[in-house]
Short mmCIF file of C-alpha atoms and ligand atoms in Angstrom, two decimals:
data_model
loop_
_atom_site.label_atom_id
_atom_site.label_comp_id
_atom_site.label_asym_id
_atom_site.label_seq_id
_atom_site.Cartn_x
_atom_site.Cartn_y
_atom_site.Cartn_z
CA MET A 94 0.00 0.00 0.00
CA ASP A 95 2.80 2.40 0.83
CA GLN A 96 3.87 2.68 -2.78
CA TYR A 97 0.63 4.54 -3.52
CA TRP A 98 1.08 7.21 -0.89
CA PRO A 99 3.59 9.88 -1.80
CA GLY A 100 4.01 10.79 1.86
CA GLY A 101 4.06 7.27 3.31
CA GLY A 102 1.21 5.59 5.18
CA SER A 103 -1.88 7.08 6.75
CA VAL A 104 -1.59 9.33 9.80
CA ASP A 105 -3.43 8.75 13.07
CA LEU A 106 -5.63 11.83 12.81
CA ASP A 107 -9.29 12.51 12.19
CA ILE A 108 -9.37 14.56 8.99
CA PRO A 109 -13.02 14.76 7.90
CA VAL A 110 -13.77 15.85 4.35
CA ILE A 111 -17.03 17.78 3.92
CA LYS A 112 -18.78 18.13 0.56
CA LEU A 113 -20.13 21.58 -0.20
CA ALA A 114 -23.02 21.89 -2.66
CA LEU A 115 -22.64 25.22 -4.45
CA GLY A 116 -25.26 25.02 -7.19
CA THR A 117 -25.53 23.81 -10.75
CA LEU A 118 -24.50 24.92 -14.18
CA SER A 119 -25.89 23.86 -17.53
CA GLY A 120 -22.86 22.92 -19.52
CA PRO A 121 -22.43 22.12 -23.19
CA LEU A 122 -25.18 19.81 -24.49
CA SER A 123 -27.37 21.26 -21.71
CA VAL A 124 -26.00 18.75 -19.26
CA ARG A 125 -26.88 20.02 -15.79
CA THR A 126 -23.99 19.48 -13.51
CA PRO A 127 -23.45 20.21 -9.83
CA ILE A 128 -20.79 22.63 -8.69
CA THR A 129 -18.98 21.47 -5.57
CA ALA A 130 -16.11 22.27 -3.27
CA PHE A 131 -14.67 20.37 -0.33
CA ALA A 132 -13.62 21.39 3.17
CA ILE A 133 -10.83 19.31 4.68
CA ARG A 134 -11.05 19.65 8.46
CA HIS A 135 -7.45 19.08 9.48
CA PRO A 136 -6.52 19.61 13.15
CA SER A 137 -4.25 22.47 11.99
CA GLY A 138 -7.12 24.25 10.25
CA THR A 139 -9.50 23.83 7.36
CA VAL A 140 -8.28 23.50 3.79
CA LEU A 141 -10.82 24.52 1.16
CA VAL A 142 -10.52 22.61 -2.11
CA ASP A 143 -11.98 24.93 -4.76
CA THR A 144 -14.26 27.91 -4.15
CA GLY A 145 -17.06 27.36 -6.68
CA ILE A 146 -18.15 29.89 -9.24
CA GLY A 147 -19.50 32.70 -7.06
CA THR A 148 -21.24 35.25 -9.23
CA PRO A 149 -20.38 34.02 -12.71
CA ALA A 150 -18.81 36.37 -15.20
CA PRO A 151 -21.46 37.55 -17.70
CA SER A 152 -19.56 35.97 -20.59
CA PHE A 153 -19.67 32.62 -18.81
CA ALA A 154 -23.28 32.85 -17.65
CA ALA A 155 -24.43 33.65 -21.18
CA ARG A 156 -23.00 30.38 -22.42
CA TYR A 157 -23.67 28.20 -19.41
CA PRO A 158 -26.79 29.09 -17.37
CA THR A 159 -25.74 28.89 -13.76
CA LYS A 160 -27.49 28.75 -10.39
CA ALA A 161 -24.93 29.21 -7.68
CA ARG A 162 -24.59 30.27 -4.09
CA SER A 163 -21.70 31.55 -2.06
CA VAL A 164 -19.18 29.09 -0.70
CA THR A 165 -19.25 30.97 2.61
CA ASP A 166 -22.97 30.17 2.95
CA ALA A 167 -22.25 26.51 2.26
CA LEU A 168 -19.43 26.51 4.81
CA ALA A 169 -21.66 28.17 7.41
CA GLU A 170 -24.16 25.32 7.07
CA HIS A 171 -21.42 23.10 8.42
CA GLY A 172 -20.41 25.48 11.18
CA ILE A 173 -17.29 26.59 9.33
CA ALA A 174 -16.40 30.30 9.29
CA ALA A 175 -14.32 31.95 6.58
CA SER A 176 -11.73 32.63 9.29
CA ASP A 177 -11.33 28.86 9.83
CA ILE A 178 -9.88 28.46 6.34
CA ILE A 179 -6.08 28.34 6.43
CA CYS A 180 -5.55 27.87 2.70
CA ILE A 181 -7.29 27.13 -0.57
CA VAL A 182 -6.24 24.38 -2.96
CA ASN A 183 -7.54 25.10 -6.45
CA SER A 184 -7.86 21.87 -8.40
CA HIS A 185 -7.39 24.15 -11.41
CA LEU A 186 -8.24 27.68 -12.48
CA HIS A 187 -11.41 27.18 -14.49
CA THR A 188 -13.95 29.68 -13.29
CA ASP A 189 -16.20 27.16 -11.54
CA HIS A 190 -13.32 26.24 -9.23
CA CYS A 191 -11.78 29.57 -8.25
CA GLY A 192 -14.76 31.91 -8.47
CA GLU A 193 -14.63 33.01 -4.84
CA ASN A 194 -10.93 32.85 -4.06
CA SER A 195 -11.01 36.58 -3.35
CA THR A 196 -13.39 35.99 -0.42
CA PHE A 197 -10.58 34.46 1.62
CA ASP A 198 -7.44 36.25 2.75
CA VAL A 199 -5.34 33.08 2.61
CA PRO A 200 -2.86 31.57 0.13
CA ALA A 201 -4.20 29.58 -2.81
CA VAL A 202 -2.09 26.49 -3.57
CA ILE A 203 -1.79 26.25 -7.35
CA GLN A 204 0.53 24.42 -9.73
CA ARG A 205 2.83 26.98 -11.31
CA ALA A 206 1.99 25.59 -14.75
CA GLU A 207 -1.71 26.12 -14.08
CA LEU A 208 -1.35 29.78 -13.19
CA GLU A 209 0.73 30.34 -16.30
CA ARG A 210 -1.89 28.56 -18.42
CA ALA A 211 -4.81 30.48 -16.97
CA ARG A 212 -3.09 33.83 -17.40
CA ILE A 213 -2.57 33.11 -21.09
CA GLU A 214 -5.85 31.34 -21.90
CA THR A 215 -8.37 33.23 -19.76
CA PRO A 216 -7.12 36.75 -19.06
CA ASP A 217 -10.79 37.83 -19.07
CA LEU A 218 -11.34 35.78 -15.90
CA SER A 219 -8.20 36.87 -14.13
CA ASP A 220 -10.20 38.77 -11.50
CA ARG A 221 -10.96 35.31 -10.10
CA PHE A 222 -7.37 34.28 -9.52
CA ASP A 223 -5.17 37.36 -10.07
CA PHE A 224 -7.20 39.91 -8.13
CA PRO A 225 -5.33 42.61 -6.18
CA GLY A 226 -3.84 41.08 -3.04
CA ALA A 227 -4.12 37.48 -4.28
CA LYS A 228 -1.63 35.20 -2.51
CA HIS A 229 -0.47 32.32 -4.65
CA MET A 230 1.45 29.45 -3.13
CA LEU A 231 2.90 28.03 -6.32
CA ILE A 232 4.01 24.40 -6.35
CA ASN A 233 5.50 22.11 -8.95
CA GLY A 234 4.29 18.52 -8.82
CA ASP A 235 3.20 16.49 -5.80
CA THR A 236 3.48 18.30 -2.49
CA GLU A 237 2.72 17.30 1.10
CA LEU A 238 0.66 20.23 2.33
CA LEU A 239 -0.03 19.12 5.90
CA SER A 240 0.52 15.90 7.77
CA GLY A 241 -1.89 13.53 6.00
CA VAL A 242 -2.87 15.93 3.21
CA ASP A 243 -1.06 15.60 -0.11
CA VAL A 244 -1.59 17.67 -3.24
CA LEU A 245 -1.10 15.51 -6.34
CA HIS A 246 -0.31 16.95 -9.75
CA THR A 247 -2.87 15.25 -11.98
CA PRO A 248 -2.61 16.89 -15.42
CA GLY A 249 -4.81 16.19 -18.40
CA HIS A 250 -7.99 18.18 -17.77
CA THR A 251 -5.61 21.12 -17.68
CA ILE A 252 -1.82 21.12 -17.62
CA GLY A 253 -1.71 22.09 -13.96
CA HIS A 254 -4.69 20.22 -12.60
CA GLN A 255 -4.28 18.80 -9.12
CA SER A 256 -6.12 16.45 -6.79
CA VAL A 257 -5.92 16.06 -3.02
CA LEU A 258 -5.26 12.86 -1.12
CA VAL A 259 -6.34 12.85 2.52
CA ARG A 260 -4.61 10.17 4.56
CA GLY A 261 -6.23 10.37 7.98
CA ARG A 262 -7.99 7.56 9.82
CA ARG A 263 -10.31 7.68 6.84
CA THR A 264 -8.68 8.10 3.46
CA VAL A 265 -10.28 10.27 0.81
CA LEU A 266 -9.28 11.22 -2.71
CA VAL A 267 -10.65 14.58 -3.85
CA GLY A 268 -10.25 14.21 -7.58
CA GLY A 269 -11.36 17.63 -8.83
CA ASP A 270 -12.05 17.51 -12.57
CA ALA A 271 -9.60 14.67 -13.26
CA ALA A 272 -12.92 13.01 -14.11
CA TYR A 273 -16.26 14.80 -13.89
CA THR A 274 -18.02 11.75 -12.49
CA ALA A 275 -17.32 8.35 -11.00
CA ASP A 276 -18.57 6.82 -14.25
CA ILE A 277 -15.99 8.68 -16.32
CA PHE A 278 -13.38 7.79 -13.73
CA GLY A 279 -14.21 4.12 -14.01
CA ARG A 280 -14.61 3.84 -17.75
CA GLY A 281 -12.62 6.71 -19.20
CA ALA A 282 -13.58 7.81 -22.69
CA ALA A 283 -15.95 4.82 -22.98
CA ALA A 284 -18.31 6.73 -20.65
CA PHE A 285 -18.64 9.57 -23.12
CA ARG A 286 -21.84 10.01 -25.05
CA PRO A 287 -21.78 11.19 -28.66
CA GLY A 288 -20.78 14.83 -28.85
CA VAL A 289 -19.38 14.79 -25.37
CA ARG A 290 -16.01 15.78 -26.71
CA GLU A 291 -17.38 19.29 -26.27
CA LEU A 292 -17.36 18.77 -22.55
CA GLN A 293 -13.63 19.33 -22.60
CA ILE A 294 -12.75 16.70 -20.05
CA HIS A 295 -9.18 16.75 -21.28
CA THR A 296 -6.89 19.19 -22.97
CA ASN A 297 -4.19 16.54 -23.25
CA GLU A 298 -5.61 13.06 -23.75
CA LYS A 299 -2.38 11.18 -23.10
CA MET A 300 -1.80 12.97 -19.79
CA TRP A 301 -5.46 12.55 -18.89
CA ASN A 302 -5.33 8.78 -19.36
CA ALA A 303 -2.10 8.55 -17.38
CA THR A 304 -3.71 10.56 -14.57
CA LEU A 305 -6.78 8.30 -14.54
CA ASP A 306 -4.53 5.24 -14.32
CA ARG A 307 -2.61 6.77 -11.46
CA LEU A 308 -5.70 7.81 -9.53
CA ARG A 309 -7.34 4.42 -10.07
CA GLY A 310 -4.29 2.98 -8.33
CA TYR A 311 -4.98 5.22 -5.32
CA ALA A 312 -8.71 4.64 -5.43
CA ARG A 313 -8.27 0.96 -4.71
CA TYR A 314 -6.97 1.87 -1.26
CA VAL A 315 -9.08 4.85 -0.19
CA ASP A 316 -12.41 4.90 1.61
CA GLU A 317 -13.99 7.59 -0.61
CA VAL A 318 -13.35 9.14 -4.01
CA TYR A 319 -15.04 12.44 -4.90
CA PHE A 320 -15.20 14.38 -8.13
CA ALA A 321 -16.28 17.97 -8.59
CA HIS A 322 -19.26 17.47 -10.92
CA ASP A 323 -20.76 14.13 -9.99
CA GLY A 324 -24.54 14.40 -9.75
CA ALA A 325 -24.61 11.35 -7.51
CA LEU A 326 -22.57 13.18 -4.91
CA ILE A 327 -24.89 15.66 -3.32
ZN1 ZN B 223 -15.17 22.07 -13.27
#
């Protein structure tokens, strides 16, 4: 089992992972998909994986009708205050994952390659991740963030996509958009319906497949696997 954990075995800590339902968006092909984030309740403080879409940019909302609520409201439902958050981990910098970064005065852990990509590809959305005062904690590759919390570089959806592996008494893999759903995770491209290419699950198919293979290796040993847009989740 150890070979699958970048930081060694599990740690003897309770590290609950809380799912946050932040709304839905109607994506390409009118597929309605949930928007989620995750709060990792580490004894050192709470790590927020993604911040949802917040108030979508008009250009985005025109293409993808969105019903969303604030991540702080979702956190409050679980008794978590914004001041409890010690850092954000953005799975990637698409707008439905970093929309409310500016709400929190904490560092956002981002792969350096992802920030570079987002700055080039989506300068129109830079107020979501490059707002005045933004604190970026840039990393390159896999990084142990806290005891029992590893950030894994899982490219393919985007070049700097990352997932989070929680190795407490319960083990949880927060997959982000490595796959949108458990079905895609299990079956890869075979889960796609005709035309689903538009859903842009990968920007680099070879990397995406390698990432799925890697995460499937982890998934065999964890108690839970979550993805950001799985309708079965919430
Ligand atoms: Zn997404």
